[in-house]
Short mmCIF file of C-alpha atoms in Angstrom, two decimals:
data_model
loop_
_atom_site.label_atom_id
_atom_site.label_comp_id
_atom_site.label_asym_id
_atom_site.label_seq_id
_atom_site.Cartn_x
_atom_site.Cartn_y
_atom_site.Cartn_z
CA MET Z 279 36.74 46.66 47.33
CA LYS Z 280 36.85 43.43 49.31
CA HIS Z 281 33.03 43.34 49.37
CA LEU Z 282 32.91 43.90 45.60
CA LEU Z 283 35.30 41.00 44.93
CA TYR Z 284 33.33 38.77 47.30
CA SER Z 285 30.05 39.61 45.52
CA LEU Z 286 31.64 38.95 42.14
CA ALA Z 287 32.87 35.54 43.32
CA ILE Z 288 29.35 34.62 44.49
CA VAL Z 289 27.88 35.62 41.10
CA LEU Z 290 30.46 33.52 39.23
CA LEU Z 291 29.80 30.52 41.47
CA ILE Z 292 26.04 30.72 40.85
CA SER Z 293 26.60 31.06 37.10
CA ALA Z 294 28.85 28.01 37.07
CA THR Z 295 26.29 25.99 39.01
CA VAL Z 296 23.50 26.90 36.58
CA ALA Z 297 25.73 26.08 33.60
CA CYS Z 298 26.53 22.66 35.09
CA ASP Z 299 22.83 21.87 35.06
CA GLN Z 300 23.04 21.89 31.27
CA VAL Z 301 26.01 19.52 31.08
CA VAL Z 302 25.36 15.86 30.28
CA LEU Z 303 27.64 13.77 32.46
CA PRO Z 304 28.67 10.24 31.49
CA GLY Z 305 26.63 7.65 33.31
CA SER Z 306 23.96 10.16 34.29
CA GLY Z 307 21.30 8.32 32.29
CA THR Z 308 20.63 11.21 29.94
CA ASP Z 309 23.34 10.18 27.51
CA ASP Z 310 22.16 6.57 27.18
CA PRO Z 311 21.75 5.41 23.55
CA VAL Z 312 18.35 6.34 22.15
CA ASP Z 313 16.58 4.07 19.68
CA VAL Z 314 16.15 6.32 16.66
CA THR Z 315 15.08 3.55 14.29
CA PRO Z 316 12.26 5.04 12.22
CA PRO Z 317 8.92 3.26 12.30
CA LYS Z 318 7.95 1.14 9.33
CA ASP Z 319 7.01 3.43 6.47
CA THR Z 320 3.38 3.63 5.51
CA ASN Z 321 2.21 3.73 1.94
CA ARG Z 322 -1.26 5.21 2.12
CA PHE Z 323 -1.80 5.34 -1.65
CA VAL Z 324 -0.46 3.94 -4.88
CA VAL Z 325 -0.77 5.01 -8.51
CA ILE Z 326 -0.50 2.22 -11.09
CA SER Z 327 -0.48 2.88 -14.81
CA GLY Z 328 0.68 1.47 -18.10
CA PRO Z 329 -0.04 0.92 -21.78
CA VAL Z 330 -2.87 -1.14 -23.19
CA VAL Z 331 -1.31 -3.95 -25.27
CA ASN Z 332 -2.31 -7.07 -27.15
CA ARG Z 333 -0.94 -10.54 -26.45
CA ASP Z 334 2.13 -9.72 -28.55
CA GLY Z 335 2.91 -6.69 -26.39
CA ILE Z 336 1.97 -4.21 -29.13
CA ARG Z 337 0.19 -1.06 -27.97
CA VAL Z 338 -3.44 -1.04 -29.02
CA ALA Z 339 -6.64 0.81 -28.15
CA ALA Z 340 -9.03 -0.62 -25.57
CA PRO Z 341 -12.56 -1.34 -26.82
CA GLU Z 342 -14.97 1.57 -26.98
CA GLY Z 343 -16.74 2.07 -23.65
CA ALA Z 344 -14.30 -0.10 -21.66
CA VAL Z 345 -13.62 0.83 -18.04
CA VAL Z 346 -10.87 0.06 -15.52
CA PHE Z 347 -11.38 -1.12 -11.95
CA VAL Z 348 -9.91 -3.53 -9.38
CA VAL Z 349 -11.42 -6.87 -8.38
CA TRP Z 350 -10.47 -8.01 -4.87
CA GLU Z 351 -10.25 -11.73 -4.22
CA THR Z 352 -11.94 -12.57 -0.93
CA GLY Z 353 -11.64 -16.35 -0.92
CA ARG Z 354 -15.36 -16.51 -0.24
CA GLN Z 355 -18.50 -16.85 -2.34
CA ASN Z 356 -18.03 -13.49 -4.06
CA ASP Z 357 -15.20 -11.15 -4.95
CA VAL Z 358 -15.56 -7.39 -4.56
CA VAL Z 359 -15.08 -4.42 -6.89
CA PHE Z 360 -13.24 -1.49 -5.30
CA GLY Z 361 -11.14 1.19 -7.00
CA GLN Z 362 -11.96 2.89 -10.29
CA GLY Z 363 -9.41 3.79 -12.96
CA THR Z 364 -9.38 5.76 -16.20
CA LEU Z 365 -8.25 5.43 -19.81
CA ASN Z 366 -6.64 8.25 -21.78
CA PRO Z 367 -8.69 9.73 -24.66
CA ALA Z 368 -7.04 7.38 -27.18
CA ARG Z 369 -7.77 4.41 -24.86
CA THR Z 370 -4.12 3.30 -25.13
CA GLU Z 371 -3.10 4.03 -21.52
CA TYR Z 372 -4.75 3.25 -18.21
CA ARG Z 373 -4.23 4.79 -14.80
CA ILE Z 374 -5.61 3.98 -11.37
CA GLU Z 375 -5.00 5.62 -8.00
CA LEU Z 376 -5.89 3.80 -4.80
CA SER Z 377 -6.06 5.60 -1.48
CA GLY Z 378 -7.87 5.57 1.83
CA ARG Z 379 -8.94 2.25 3.32
CA LEU Z 380 -9.88 -0.97 1.62
CA PRO Z 381 -13.31 -2.03 2.96
CA GLU Z 382 -13.31 -5.10 5.20
CA LEU Z 383 -15.72 -6.62 2.69
CA ALA Z 384 -12.87 -6.76 0.15
CA LEU Z 385 -10.20 -8.29 2.41
CA PHE Z 386 -8.96 -11.80 1.71
CA ASP Z 387 -10.67 -13.80 4.44
CA PRO Z 388 -11.57 -17.32 3.33
CA ASP Z 389 -12.05 -18.70 6.85
CA GLY Z 390 -13.99 -15.78 8.33
CA SER Z 391 -11.32 -14.98 10.93
CA ALA Z 392 -11.04 -11.28 9.96
CA GLY Z 393 -8.74 -10.64 7.02
CA ILE Z 394 -5.58 -8.58 7.38
CA HIS Z 395 -4.78 -7.99 3.72
CA GLY Z 396 -6.38 -7.50 0.34
CA MET Z 397 -5.25 -8.89 -3.01
CA GLY Z 398 -6.59 -7.11 -6.08
CA THR Z 399 -6.41 -7.61 -9.85
CA ILE Z 400 -6.69 -4.63 -12.20
CA VAL Z 401 -9.11 -5.43 -15.02
CA LEU Z 402 -10.62 -3.89 -18.12
CA ALA Z 403 -14.38 -4.42 -18.20
CA PRO Z 404 -17.11 -3.71 -20.76
CA GLN Z 405 -19.18 -1.72 -18.27
CA ARG Z 406 -18.69 0.17 -15.04
CA LEU Z 407 -19.49 -1.48 -11.72
CA ILE Z 408 -19.74 0.68 -8.63
CA ASP Z 409 -17.44 0.10 -5.67
CA ARG Z 410 -18.46 -2.70 -3.31
CA THR Z 411 -20.29 -4.58 -6.06
CA LEU Z 412 -20.14 -8.34 -5.47
CA ILE Z 413 -19.16 -10.48 -8.45
CA ALA Z 414 -18.36 -14.11 -9.14
CA PRO Z 415 -14.86 -15.11 -7.95
CA ILE Z 416 -12.20 -14.09 -10.44
CA ARG Z 417 -10.30 -17.32 -9.72
CA ASN Z 418 -13.20 -19.23 -11.30
CA GLY Z 419 -12.16 -17.95 -14.71
CA LEU Z 420 -14.38 -14.86 -14.82
CA GLU Z 421 -13.58 -13.29 -18.17
CA PHE Z 422 -12.77 -9.63 -18.79
CA PRO Z 423 -11.71 -7.98 -22.06
CA GLY Z 424 -8.34 -7.34 -20.44
CA ARG Z 425 -6.37 -7.51 -17.23
CA VAL Z 426 -2.99 -6.60 -15.80
CA LEU Z 427 -1.05 -9.85 -15.68
CA GLY Z 428 1.81 -10.94 -13.43
CA MET Z 429 1.05 -8.48 -10.61
CA ALA Z 430 -1.42 -7.74 -7.87
CA VAL Z 431 -2.29 -4.80 -5.69
CA ILE Z 432 -1.67 -5.72 -2.05
CA TYR Z 433 -3.39 -3.83 0.73
CA ASN Z 434 -1.87 -4.33 4.20
CA THR Z 435 -4.15 -3.34 7.09
CA GLY Z 436 -1.20 -3.22 9.48
CA GLN Z 437 -2.77 -5.71 11.88
CA GLU Z 438 -0.22 -7.90 13.61
CA LYS Z 439 -2.23 -11.11 13.45
CA ALA Z 440 -0.46 -13.79 11.41
CA THR Z 441 -2.48 -16.19 9.32
CA VAL Z 442 -1.70 -19.19 7.18
CA TRP Z 443 -2.74 -17.08 4.19
CA THR Z 444 -0.19 -14.29 4.62
CA SER Z 445 2.59 -15.22 7.00
CA PRO Z 446 5.41 -14.43 6.50
CA TRP Z 447 5.30 -12.65 3.11
CA LEU Z 448 3.02 -9.81 4.26
CA GLU Z 449 5.76 -8.58 6.61
CA ALA Z 450 7.63 -7.19 3.58
CA PHE Z 451 4.80 -4.77 2.79
CA ASN Z 452 4.16 -1.28 4.12
CA VAL Z 453 0.81 -0.47 5.63
CA GLY Z 454 -1.51 0.62 2.84
CA TRP Z 455 -1.35 -0.08 -0.88
CA THR Z 456 1.56 -1.63 -2.80
CA ALA Z 457 2.07 -3.00 -6.30
CA ALA Z 458 3.33 -6.58 -5.97
CA ILE Z 459 4.71 -9.40 -8.07
CA PRO Z 460 4.48 -13.14 -7.32
CA ASP Z 461 7.27 -14.86 -5.43
CA GLY Z 462 6.86 -18.57 -4.89
CA GLY Z 463 3.87 -19.06 -2.65
CA GLY Z 464 3.45 -15.39 -1.85
CA TRP Z 465 4.13 -11.85 -3.05
CA ILE Z 466 6.91 -9.29 -2.84
CA PRO Z 467 6.77 -5.52 -3.38
CA ALA Z 468 7.37 -4.57 -7.00
CA THR Z 469 10.09 -2.11 -7.94
CA THR Z 470 7.79 -0.42 -10.47
CA THR Z 471 4.18 0.72 -10.67
CA ASN Z 472 4.05 0.56 -14.46
CA PHE Z 473 2.45 -2.60 -15.84
CA PRO Z 474 0.79 -3.26 -19.21
CA MET Z 475 -2.91 -3.99 -19.47
CA THR Z 476 -3.18 -7.04 -21.76
CA LEU Z 477 -6.24 -7.49 -23.97
CA LYS Z 478 -7.42 -11.00 -24.64
CA PRO Z 479 -7.57 -12.10 -28.28
CA ARG Z 480 -10.83 -11.36 -30.07
#
């Protein structure tokens, strides 16, 4: 009987020792605060849509054969087409989805130092242009039958390099694509992705 009690005591002691290995003791280092701050969200795609309207804001039909795409301002000799949209059968609504990567060719990089963001304008054009087509700079007054006014599509590459062109407003944007509205000298993320496509007067 004495041997049985002794053996039982040894078993209980071993069990207690093993259990203690699972206990987190204050000051042991394993209970130190852990930084659980989530990383900055990424927005790998964006869908932008809205009605086609005239200058008075009245819904109208886009011209027959019109197409939707995005023109990216590069700050250089040419701007770049990238991103194709669609019109509904009645041509009274447009929709465009942007995903993947914006080509380096389309990044805003006026000084040739490697751009870290893109700034695009959604336009209505009389004919389709394939992605990566070079066109005259949109800032030079290049005319389209229509365009989405008062917003831009911002593409953030996620690179940390700050430039005079983007710092500090780009810090407010997720990596990827975001609808944006103007804010002083820069842009801020928009709270909507629905914007009208305005036709110019005939």
